[in-house]
Short mmCIF file of N, CA and C in Angstrom, two decimals:
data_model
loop_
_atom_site.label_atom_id
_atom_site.label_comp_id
_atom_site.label_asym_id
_atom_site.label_seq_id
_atom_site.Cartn_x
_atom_site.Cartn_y
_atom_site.Cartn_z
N UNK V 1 -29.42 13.43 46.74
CA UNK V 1 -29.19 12.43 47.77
C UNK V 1 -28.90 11.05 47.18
N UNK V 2 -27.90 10.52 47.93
CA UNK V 2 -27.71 9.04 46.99
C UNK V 2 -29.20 7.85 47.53
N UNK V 3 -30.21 8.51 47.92
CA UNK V 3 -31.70 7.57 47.94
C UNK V 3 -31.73 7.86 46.43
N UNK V 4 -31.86 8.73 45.51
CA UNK V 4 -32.51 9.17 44.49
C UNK V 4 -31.32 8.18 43.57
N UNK V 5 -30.31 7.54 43.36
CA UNK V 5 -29.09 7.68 42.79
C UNK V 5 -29.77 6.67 42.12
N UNK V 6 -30.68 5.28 42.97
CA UNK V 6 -31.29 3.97 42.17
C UNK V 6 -32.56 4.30 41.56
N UNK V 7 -33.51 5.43 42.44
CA UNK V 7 -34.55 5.38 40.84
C UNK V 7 -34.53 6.30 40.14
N UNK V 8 -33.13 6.84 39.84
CA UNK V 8 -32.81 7.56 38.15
C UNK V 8 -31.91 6.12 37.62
N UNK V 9 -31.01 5.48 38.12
CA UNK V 9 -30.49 4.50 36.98
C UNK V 9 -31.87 3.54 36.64
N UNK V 10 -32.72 3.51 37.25
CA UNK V 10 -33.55 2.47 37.04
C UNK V 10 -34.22 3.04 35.60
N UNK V 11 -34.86 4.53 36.32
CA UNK V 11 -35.54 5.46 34.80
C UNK V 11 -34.60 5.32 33.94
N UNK V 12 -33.07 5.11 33.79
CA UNK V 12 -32.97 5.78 32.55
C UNK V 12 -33.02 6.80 31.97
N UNK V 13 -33.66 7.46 30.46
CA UNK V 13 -33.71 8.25 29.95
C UNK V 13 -34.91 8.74 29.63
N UNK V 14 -35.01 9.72 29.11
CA UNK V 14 -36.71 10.53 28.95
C UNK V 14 -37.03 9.26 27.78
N UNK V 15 -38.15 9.00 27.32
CA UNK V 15 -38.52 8.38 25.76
C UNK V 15 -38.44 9.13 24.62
N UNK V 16 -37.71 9.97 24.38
CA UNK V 16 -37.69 10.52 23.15
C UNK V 16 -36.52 9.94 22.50
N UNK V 17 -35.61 9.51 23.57
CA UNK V 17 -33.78 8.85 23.24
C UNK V 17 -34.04 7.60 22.88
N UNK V 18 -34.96 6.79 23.38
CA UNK V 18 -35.49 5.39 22.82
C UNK V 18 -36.22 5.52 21.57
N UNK V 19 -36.81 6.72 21.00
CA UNK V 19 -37.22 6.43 19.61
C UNK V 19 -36.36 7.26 18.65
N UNK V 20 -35.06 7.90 19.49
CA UNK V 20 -34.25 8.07 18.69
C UNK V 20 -33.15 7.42 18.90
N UNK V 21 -33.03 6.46 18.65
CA UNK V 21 -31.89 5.79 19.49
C UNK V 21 -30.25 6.06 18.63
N UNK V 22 -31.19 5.83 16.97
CA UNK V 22 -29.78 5.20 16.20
C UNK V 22 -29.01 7.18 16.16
N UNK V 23 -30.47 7.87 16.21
CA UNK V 23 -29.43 9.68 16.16
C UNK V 23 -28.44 9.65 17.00
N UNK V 24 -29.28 9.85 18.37
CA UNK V 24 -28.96 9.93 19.20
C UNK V 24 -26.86 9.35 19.38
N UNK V 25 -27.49 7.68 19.11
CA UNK V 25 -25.85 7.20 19.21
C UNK V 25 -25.21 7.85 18.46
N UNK V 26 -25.49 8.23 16.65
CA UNK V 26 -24.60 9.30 16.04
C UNK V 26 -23.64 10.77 16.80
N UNK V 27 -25.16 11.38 17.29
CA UNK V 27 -24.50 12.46 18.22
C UNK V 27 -23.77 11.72 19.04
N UNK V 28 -23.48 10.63 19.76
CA UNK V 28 -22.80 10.88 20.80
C UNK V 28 -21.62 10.83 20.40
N UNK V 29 -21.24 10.09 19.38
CA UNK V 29 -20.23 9.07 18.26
C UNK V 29 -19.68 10.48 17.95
N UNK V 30 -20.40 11.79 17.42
CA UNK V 30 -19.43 12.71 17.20
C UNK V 30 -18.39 13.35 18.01
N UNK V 31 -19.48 13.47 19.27
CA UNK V 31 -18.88 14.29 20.28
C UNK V 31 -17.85 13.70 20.77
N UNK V 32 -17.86 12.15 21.06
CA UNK V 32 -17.14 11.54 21.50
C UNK V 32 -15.39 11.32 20.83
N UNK V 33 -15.82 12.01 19.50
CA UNK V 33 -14.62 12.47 18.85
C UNK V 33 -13.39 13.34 19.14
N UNK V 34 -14.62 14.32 19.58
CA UNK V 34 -13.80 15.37 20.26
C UNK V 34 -14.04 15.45 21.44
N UNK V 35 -13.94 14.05 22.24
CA UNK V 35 -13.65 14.25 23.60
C UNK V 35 -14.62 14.74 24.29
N UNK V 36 -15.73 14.74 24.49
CA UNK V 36 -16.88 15.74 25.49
C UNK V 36 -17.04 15.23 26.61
N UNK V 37 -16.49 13.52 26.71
CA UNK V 37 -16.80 12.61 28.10
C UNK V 37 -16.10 12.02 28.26
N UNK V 38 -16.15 11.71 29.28
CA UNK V 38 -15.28 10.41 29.87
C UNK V 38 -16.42 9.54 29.65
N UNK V 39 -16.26 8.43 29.35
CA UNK V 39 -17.08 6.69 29.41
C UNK V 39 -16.01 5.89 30.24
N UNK V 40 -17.35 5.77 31.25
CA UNK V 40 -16.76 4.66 32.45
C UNK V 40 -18.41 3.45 32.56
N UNK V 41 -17.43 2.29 32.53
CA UNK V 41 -18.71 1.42 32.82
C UNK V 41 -20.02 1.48 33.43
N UNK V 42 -21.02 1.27 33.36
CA UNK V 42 -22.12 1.24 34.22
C UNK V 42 -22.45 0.91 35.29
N UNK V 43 -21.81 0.15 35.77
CA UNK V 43 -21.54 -0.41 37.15
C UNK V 43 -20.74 0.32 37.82
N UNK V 44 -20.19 1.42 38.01
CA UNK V 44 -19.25 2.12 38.38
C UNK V 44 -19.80 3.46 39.18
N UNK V 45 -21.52 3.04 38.83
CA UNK V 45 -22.51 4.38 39.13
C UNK V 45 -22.21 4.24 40.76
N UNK V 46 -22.74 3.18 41.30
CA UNK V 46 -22.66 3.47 43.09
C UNK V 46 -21.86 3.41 43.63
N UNK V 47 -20.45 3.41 43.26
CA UNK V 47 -18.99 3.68 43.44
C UNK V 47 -18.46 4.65 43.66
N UNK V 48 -19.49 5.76 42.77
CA UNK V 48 -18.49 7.29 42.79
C UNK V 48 -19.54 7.77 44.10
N UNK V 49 -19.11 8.13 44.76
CA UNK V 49 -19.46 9.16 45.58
C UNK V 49 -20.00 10.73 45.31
N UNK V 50 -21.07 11.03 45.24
CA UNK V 50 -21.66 12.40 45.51
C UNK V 50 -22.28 12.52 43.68
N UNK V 51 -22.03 11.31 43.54
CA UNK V 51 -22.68 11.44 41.25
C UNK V 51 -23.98 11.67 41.93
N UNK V 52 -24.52 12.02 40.66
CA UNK V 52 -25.90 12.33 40.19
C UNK V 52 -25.94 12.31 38.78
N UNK V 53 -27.39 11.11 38.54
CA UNK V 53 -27.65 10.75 37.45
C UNK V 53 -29.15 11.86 36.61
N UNK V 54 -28.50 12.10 35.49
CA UNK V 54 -29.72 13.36 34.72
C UNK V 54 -29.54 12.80 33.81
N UNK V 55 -31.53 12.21 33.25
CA UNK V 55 -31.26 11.93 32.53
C UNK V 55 -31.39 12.34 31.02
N UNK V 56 -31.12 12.14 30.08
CA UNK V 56 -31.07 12.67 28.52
C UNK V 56 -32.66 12.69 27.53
N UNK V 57 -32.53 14.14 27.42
CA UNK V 57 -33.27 14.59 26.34
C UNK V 57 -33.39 14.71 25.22
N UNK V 58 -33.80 14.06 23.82
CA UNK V 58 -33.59 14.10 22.45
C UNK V 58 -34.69 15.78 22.37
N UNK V 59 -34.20 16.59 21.68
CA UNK V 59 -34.51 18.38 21.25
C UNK V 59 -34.72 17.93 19.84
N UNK V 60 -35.19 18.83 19.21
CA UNK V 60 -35.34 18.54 17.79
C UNK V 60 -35.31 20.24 17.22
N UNK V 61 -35.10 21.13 16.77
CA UNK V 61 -34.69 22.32 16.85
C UNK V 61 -34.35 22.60 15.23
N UNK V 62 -35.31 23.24 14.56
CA UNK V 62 -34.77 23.33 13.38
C UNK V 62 -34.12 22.03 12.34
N UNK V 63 -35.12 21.02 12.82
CA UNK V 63 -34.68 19.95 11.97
C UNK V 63 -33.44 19.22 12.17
N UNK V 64 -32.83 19.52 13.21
CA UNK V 64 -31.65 19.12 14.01
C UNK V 64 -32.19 18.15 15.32
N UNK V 65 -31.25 17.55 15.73
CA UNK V 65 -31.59 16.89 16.97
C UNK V 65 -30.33 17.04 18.01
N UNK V 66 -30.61 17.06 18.93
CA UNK V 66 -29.78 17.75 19.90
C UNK V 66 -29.62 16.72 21.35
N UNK V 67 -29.07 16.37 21.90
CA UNK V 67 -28.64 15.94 23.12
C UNK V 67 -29.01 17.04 24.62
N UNK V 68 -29.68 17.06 25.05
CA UNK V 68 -29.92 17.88 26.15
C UNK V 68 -29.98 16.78 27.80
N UNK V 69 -29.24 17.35 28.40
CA UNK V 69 -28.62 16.51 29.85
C UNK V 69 -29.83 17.66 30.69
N UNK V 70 -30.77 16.96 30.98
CA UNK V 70 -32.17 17.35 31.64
C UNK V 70 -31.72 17.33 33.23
N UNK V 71 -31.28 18.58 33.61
CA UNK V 71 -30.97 18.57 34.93
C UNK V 71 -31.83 19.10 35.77
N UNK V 72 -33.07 19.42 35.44
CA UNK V 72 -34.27 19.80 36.27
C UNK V 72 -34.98 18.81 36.36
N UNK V 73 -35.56 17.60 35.78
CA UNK V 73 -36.60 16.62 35.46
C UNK V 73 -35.80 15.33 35.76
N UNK V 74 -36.86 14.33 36.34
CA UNK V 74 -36.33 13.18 36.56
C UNK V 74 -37.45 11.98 36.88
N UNK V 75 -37.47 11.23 37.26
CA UNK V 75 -38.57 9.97 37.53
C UNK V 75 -39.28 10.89 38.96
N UNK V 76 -39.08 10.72 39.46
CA UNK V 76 -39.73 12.40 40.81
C UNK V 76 -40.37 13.48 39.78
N UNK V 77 -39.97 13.85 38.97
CA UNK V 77 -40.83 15.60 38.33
C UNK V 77 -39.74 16.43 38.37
N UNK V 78 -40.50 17.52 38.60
CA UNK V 78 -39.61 18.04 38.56
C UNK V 78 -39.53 19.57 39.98
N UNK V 79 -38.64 20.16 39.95
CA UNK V 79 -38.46 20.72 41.56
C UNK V 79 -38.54 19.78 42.49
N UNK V 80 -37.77 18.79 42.53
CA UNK V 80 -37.60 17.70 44.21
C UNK V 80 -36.11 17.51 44.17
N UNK V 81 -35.56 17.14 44.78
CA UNK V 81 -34.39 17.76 45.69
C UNK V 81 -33.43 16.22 44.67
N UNK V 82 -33.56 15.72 43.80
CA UNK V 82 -32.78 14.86 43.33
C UNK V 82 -32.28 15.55 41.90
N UNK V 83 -33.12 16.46 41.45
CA UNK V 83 -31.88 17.06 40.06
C UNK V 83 -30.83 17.98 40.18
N UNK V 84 -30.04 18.02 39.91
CA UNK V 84 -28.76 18.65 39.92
C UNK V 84 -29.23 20.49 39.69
N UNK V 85 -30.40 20.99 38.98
CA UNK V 85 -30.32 22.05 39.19
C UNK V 85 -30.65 22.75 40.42
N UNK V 86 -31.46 21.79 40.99
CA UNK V 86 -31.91 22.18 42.60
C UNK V 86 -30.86 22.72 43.24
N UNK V 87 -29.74 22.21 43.57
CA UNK V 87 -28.80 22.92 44.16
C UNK V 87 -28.00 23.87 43.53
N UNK V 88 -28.09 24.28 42.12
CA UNK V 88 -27.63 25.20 41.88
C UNK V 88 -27.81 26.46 41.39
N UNK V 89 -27.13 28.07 42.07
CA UNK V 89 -28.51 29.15 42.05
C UNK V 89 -28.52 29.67 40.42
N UNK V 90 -29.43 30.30 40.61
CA UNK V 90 -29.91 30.58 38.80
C UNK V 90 -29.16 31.69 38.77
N UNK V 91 -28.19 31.75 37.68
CA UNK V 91 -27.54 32.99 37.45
C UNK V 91 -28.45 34.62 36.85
N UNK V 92 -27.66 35.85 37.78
CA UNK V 92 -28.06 36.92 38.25
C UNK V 92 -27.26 37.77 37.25
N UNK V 93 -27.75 39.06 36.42
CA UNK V 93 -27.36 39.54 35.47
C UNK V 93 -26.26 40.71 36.39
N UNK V 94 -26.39 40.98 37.66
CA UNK V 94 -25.51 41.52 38.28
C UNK V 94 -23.83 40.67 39.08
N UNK V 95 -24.47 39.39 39.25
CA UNK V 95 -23.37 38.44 39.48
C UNK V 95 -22.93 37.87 38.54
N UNK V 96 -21.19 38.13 38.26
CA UNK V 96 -20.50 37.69 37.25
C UNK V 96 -20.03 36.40 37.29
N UNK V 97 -20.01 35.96 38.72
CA UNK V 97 -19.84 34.76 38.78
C UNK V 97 -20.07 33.63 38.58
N UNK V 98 -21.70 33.98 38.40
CA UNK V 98 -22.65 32.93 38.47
C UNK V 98 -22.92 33.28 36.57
N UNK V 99 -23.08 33.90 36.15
CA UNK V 99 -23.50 34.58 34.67
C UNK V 99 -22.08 35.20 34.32
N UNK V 100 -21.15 34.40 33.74
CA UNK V 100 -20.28 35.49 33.36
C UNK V 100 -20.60 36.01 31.80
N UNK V 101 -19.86 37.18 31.34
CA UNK V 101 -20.00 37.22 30.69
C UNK V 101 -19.55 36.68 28.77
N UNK V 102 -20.35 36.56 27.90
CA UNK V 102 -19.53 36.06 26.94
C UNK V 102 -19.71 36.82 25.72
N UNK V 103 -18.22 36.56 25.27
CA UNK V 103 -18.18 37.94 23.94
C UNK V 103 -17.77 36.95 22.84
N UNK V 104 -18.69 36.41 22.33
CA UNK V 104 -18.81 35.97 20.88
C UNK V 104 -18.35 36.75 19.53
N UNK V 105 -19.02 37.62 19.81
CA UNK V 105 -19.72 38.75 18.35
C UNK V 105 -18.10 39.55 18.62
N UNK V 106 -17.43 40.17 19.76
CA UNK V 106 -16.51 40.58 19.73
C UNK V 106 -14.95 39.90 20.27
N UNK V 107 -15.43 38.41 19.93
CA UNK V 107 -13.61 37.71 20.64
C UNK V 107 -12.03 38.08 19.73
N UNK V 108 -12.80 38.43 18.21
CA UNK V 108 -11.77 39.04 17.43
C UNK V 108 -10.71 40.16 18.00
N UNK V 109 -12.07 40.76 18.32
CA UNK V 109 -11.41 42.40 18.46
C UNK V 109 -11.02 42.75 19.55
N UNK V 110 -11.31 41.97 20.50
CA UNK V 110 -10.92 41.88 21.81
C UNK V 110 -9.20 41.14 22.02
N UNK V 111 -9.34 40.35 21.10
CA UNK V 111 -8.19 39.51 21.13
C UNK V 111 -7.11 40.33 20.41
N UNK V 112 -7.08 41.50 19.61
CA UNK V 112 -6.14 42.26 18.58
C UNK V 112 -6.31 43.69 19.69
N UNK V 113 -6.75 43.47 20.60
CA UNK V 113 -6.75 44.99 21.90
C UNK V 113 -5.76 44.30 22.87
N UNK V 114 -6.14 42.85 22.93
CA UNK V 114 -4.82 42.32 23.82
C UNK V 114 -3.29 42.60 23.23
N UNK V 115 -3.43 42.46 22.24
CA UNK V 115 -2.17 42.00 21.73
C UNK V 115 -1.54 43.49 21.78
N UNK V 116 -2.50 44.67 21.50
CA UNK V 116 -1.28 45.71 21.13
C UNK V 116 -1.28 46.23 22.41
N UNK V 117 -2.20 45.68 23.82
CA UNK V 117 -1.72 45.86 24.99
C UNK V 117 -0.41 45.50 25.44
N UNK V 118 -0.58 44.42 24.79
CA UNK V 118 1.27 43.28 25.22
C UNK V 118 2.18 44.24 24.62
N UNK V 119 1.98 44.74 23.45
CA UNK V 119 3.04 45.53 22.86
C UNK V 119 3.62 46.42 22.90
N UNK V 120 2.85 47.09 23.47
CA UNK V 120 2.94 48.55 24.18
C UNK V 120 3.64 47.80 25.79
N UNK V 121 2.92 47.22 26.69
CA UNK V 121 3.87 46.66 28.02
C UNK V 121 5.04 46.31 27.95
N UNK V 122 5.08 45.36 26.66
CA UNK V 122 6.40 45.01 26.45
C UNK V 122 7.08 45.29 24.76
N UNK V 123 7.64 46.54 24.39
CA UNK V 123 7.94 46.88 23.19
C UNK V 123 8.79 46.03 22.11
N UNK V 124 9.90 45.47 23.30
CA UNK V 124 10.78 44.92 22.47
C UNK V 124 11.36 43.37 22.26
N UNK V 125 9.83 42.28 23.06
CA UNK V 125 9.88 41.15 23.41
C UNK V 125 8.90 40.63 21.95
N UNK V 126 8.85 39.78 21.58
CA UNK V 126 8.34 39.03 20.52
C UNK V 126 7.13 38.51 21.13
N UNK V 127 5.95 39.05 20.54
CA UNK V 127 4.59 38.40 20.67
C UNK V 127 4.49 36.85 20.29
N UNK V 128 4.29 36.24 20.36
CA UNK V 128 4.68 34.93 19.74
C UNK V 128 2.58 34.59 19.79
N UNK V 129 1.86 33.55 18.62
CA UNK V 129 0.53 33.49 18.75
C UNK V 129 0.41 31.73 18.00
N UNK V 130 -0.17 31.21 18.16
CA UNK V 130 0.04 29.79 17.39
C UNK V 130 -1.39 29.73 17.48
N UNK V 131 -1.73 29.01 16.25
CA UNK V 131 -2.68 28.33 15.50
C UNK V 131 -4.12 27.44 16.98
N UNK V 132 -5.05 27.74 16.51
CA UNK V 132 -5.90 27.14 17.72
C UNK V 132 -7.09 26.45 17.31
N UNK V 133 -7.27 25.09 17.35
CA UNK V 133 -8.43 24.70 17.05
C UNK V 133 -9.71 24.62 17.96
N UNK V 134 -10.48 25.39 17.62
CA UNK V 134 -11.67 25.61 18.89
C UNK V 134 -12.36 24.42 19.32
N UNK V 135 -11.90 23.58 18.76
CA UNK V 135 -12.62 21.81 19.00
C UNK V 135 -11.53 21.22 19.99
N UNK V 136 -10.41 21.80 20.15
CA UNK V 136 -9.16 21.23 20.49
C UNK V 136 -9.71 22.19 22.42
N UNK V 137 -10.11 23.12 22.43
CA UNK V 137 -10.51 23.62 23.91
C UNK V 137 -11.53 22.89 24.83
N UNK V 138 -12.54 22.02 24.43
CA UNK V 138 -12.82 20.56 24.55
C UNK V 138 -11.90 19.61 25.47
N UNK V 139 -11.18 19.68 25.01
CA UNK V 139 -9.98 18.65 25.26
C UNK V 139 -9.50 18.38 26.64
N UNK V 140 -9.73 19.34 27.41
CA UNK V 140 -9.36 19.34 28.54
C UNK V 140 -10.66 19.20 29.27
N UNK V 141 -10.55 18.53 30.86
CA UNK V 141 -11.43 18.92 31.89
C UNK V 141 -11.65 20.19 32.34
N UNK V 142 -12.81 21.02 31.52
CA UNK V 142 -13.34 22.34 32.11
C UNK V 142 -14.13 22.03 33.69
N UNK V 143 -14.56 21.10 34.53
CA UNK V 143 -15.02 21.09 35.49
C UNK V 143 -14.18 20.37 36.33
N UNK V 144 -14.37 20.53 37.61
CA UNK V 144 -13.43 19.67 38.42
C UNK V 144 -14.16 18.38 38.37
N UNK V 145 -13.27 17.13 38.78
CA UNK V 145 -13.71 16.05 38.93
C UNK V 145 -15.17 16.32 39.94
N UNK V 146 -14.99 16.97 41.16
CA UNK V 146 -16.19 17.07 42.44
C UNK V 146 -17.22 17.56 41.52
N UNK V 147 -17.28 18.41 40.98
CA UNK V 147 -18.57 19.08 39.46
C UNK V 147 -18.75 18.13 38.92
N UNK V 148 -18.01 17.33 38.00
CA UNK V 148 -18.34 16.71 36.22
C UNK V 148 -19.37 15.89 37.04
N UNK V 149 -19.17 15.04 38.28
CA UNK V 149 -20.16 14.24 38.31
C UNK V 149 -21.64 14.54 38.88
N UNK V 150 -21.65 15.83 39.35
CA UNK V 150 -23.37 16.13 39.27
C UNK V 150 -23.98 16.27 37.82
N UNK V 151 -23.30 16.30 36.64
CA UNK V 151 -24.00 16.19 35.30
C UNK V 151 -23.49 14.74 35.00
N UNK V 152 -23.24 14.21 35.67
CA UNK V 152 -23.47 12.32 34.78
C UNK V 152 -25.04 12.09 34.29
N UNK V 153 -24.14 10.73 33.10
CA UNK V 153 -25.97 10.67 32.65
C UNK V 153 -25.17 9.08 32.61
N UNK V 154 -26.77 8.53 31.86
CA UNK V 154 -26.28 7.10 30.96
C UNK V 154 -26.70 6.85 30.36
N UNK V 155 -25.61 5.65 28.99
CA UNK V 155 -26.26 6.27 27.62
C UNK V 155 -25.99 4.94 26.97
N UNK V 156 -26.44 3.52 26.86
CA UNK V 156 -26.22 2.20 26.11
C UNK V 156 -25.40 1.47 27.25
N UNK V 157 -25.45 2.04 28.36
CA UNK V 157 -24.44 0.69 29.28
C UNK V 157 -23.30 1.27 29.68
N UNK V 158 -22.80 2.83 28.87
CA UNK V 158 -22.10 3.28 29.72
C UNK V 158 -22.44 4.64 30.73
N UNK V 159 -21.80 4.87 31.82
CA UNK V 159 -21.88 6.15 32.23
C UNK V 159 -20.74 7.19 31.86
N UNK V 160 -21.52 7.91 31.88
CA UNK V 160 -20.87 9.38 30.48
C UNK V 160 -20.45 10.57 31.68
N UNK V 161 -19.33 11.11 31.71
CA UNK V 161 -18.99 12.01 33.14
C UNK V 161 -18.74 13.26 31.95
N UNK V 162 -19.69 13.87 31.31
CA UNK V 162 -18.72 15.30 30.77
C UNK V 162 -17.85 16.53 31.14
N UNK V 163 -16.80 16.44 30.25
CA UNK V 163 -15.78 17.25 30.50
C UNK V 163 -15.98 19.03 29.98
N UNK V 164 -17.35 18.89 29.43
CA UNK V 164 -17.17 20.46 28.97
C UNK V 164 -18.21 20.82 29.11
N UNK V 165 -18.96 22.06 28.83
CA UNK V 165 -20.21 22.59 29.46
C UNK V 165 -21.76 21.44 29.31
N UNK V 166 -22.26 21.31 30.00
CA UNK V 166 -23.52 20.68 29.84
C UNK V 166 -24.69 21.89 29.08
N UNK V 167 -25.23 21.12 28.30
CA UNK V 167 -26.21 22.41 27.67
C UNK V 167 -27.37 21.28 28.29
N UNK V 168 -28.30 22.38 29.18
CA UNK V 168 -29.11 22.13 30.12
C UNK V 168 -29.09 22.22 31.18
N UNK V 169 -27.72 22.69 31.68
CA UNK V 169 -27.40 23.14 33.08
C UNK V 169 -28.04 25.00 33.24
N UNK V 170 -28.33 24.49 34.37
CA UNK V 170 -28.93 26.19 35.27
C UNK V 170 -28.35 27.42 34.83
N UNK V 171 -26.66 26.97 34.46
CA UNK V 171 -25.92 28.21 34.92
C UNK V 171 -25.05 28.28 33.16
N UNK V 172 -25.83 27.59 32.59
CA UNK V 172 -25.16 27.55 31.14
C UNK V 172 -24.85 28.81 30.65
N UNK V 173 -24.03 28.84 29.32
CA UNK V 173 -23.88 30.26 29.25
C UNK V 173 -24.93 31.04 28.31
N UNK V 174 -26.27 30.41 28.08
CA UNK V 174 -27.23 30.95 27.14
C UNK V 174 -27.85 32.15 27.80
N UNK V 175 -27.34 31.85 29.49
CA UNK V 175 -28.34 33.27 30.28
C UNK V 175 -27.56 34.38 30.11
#
């Protein structure tokens, strides 16, 4: 609800991002390399219509530190009707929609079953395949504009709209 919209900008962020501040900006400095957000001013928060602010988690994981967009928890707690996972359902190992599936371990071999599918459909047309940088799939808006902004956060003054999966979302692909 946009009641909740002023006391998450007010909270801010969990305290773990304030005593990590200078990582933290590193991570963002990388990602921001390869494109993971849009940065739009801070003031721009009660402007957008239907945003929701979640705010950021410093993880620490094997001696790593990690960025996590806390979409269950907020200045409220957590289960009250202002985090972004509230409205969205927890993915079901029978619904593909909600859980699709992902083939890591087999995208190789899956991808060389396509191809001699094409070849066989079409015998005498030229497969054509070009070079792909997996940092370069980033690049684009994977969510619609109406989505990216239920995972807004904010992060030094700006607000951050990400363009590619949130790790901490309900429906991530870890389920």
């Amino acid at each position: 609800p946009f009641t909740a919209l002023s006391a998450r900008d007010q909270y801010d962020n969990h305290p773990a991002v304030a005593s990590n501040l200078a990582s933290a900006e590193a991570k963002f400095a990388k990602e921001e390399e390869k494109s993971f957000h849009i940065h739009l001013p801070h003031f721009l928060v009660y402007f957008i219509h239907g945003l929701m602010l979640n705010p950021i988690q410093w993880a620490v994981r094997k001696g790593k530190g990690r960025i996590c967009i806390d979409c269950t928890n907020g200045p409220d707690g957590a289960d009250t009707t202002s985090p972004a996972n509230t409205f969205i359902p927890r993915p079901k190992a029978g619904n593909l929609d909600a859980c699709p599936p992902v083939h890591y371990a087999t995208a190789f071999m899956r991808h060389l079953q396509h191809l001699w599918h094409l070849h066989i459909t079409f015998p005498v047309a030229d497969i054509l395949q070009h070079c792909n940088d997996i940092d370069a799939a980033f690049r684009q808006v994977l969510y619609t504009p109406e989505l990216a902004i239920v995972f807004a956060y904010i992060f030094c003054g700006y607000l951050l709209i990400p363009v590619g999966q949130v790790f901490g979302l309900q429906s991530a692909p870890s389920y």
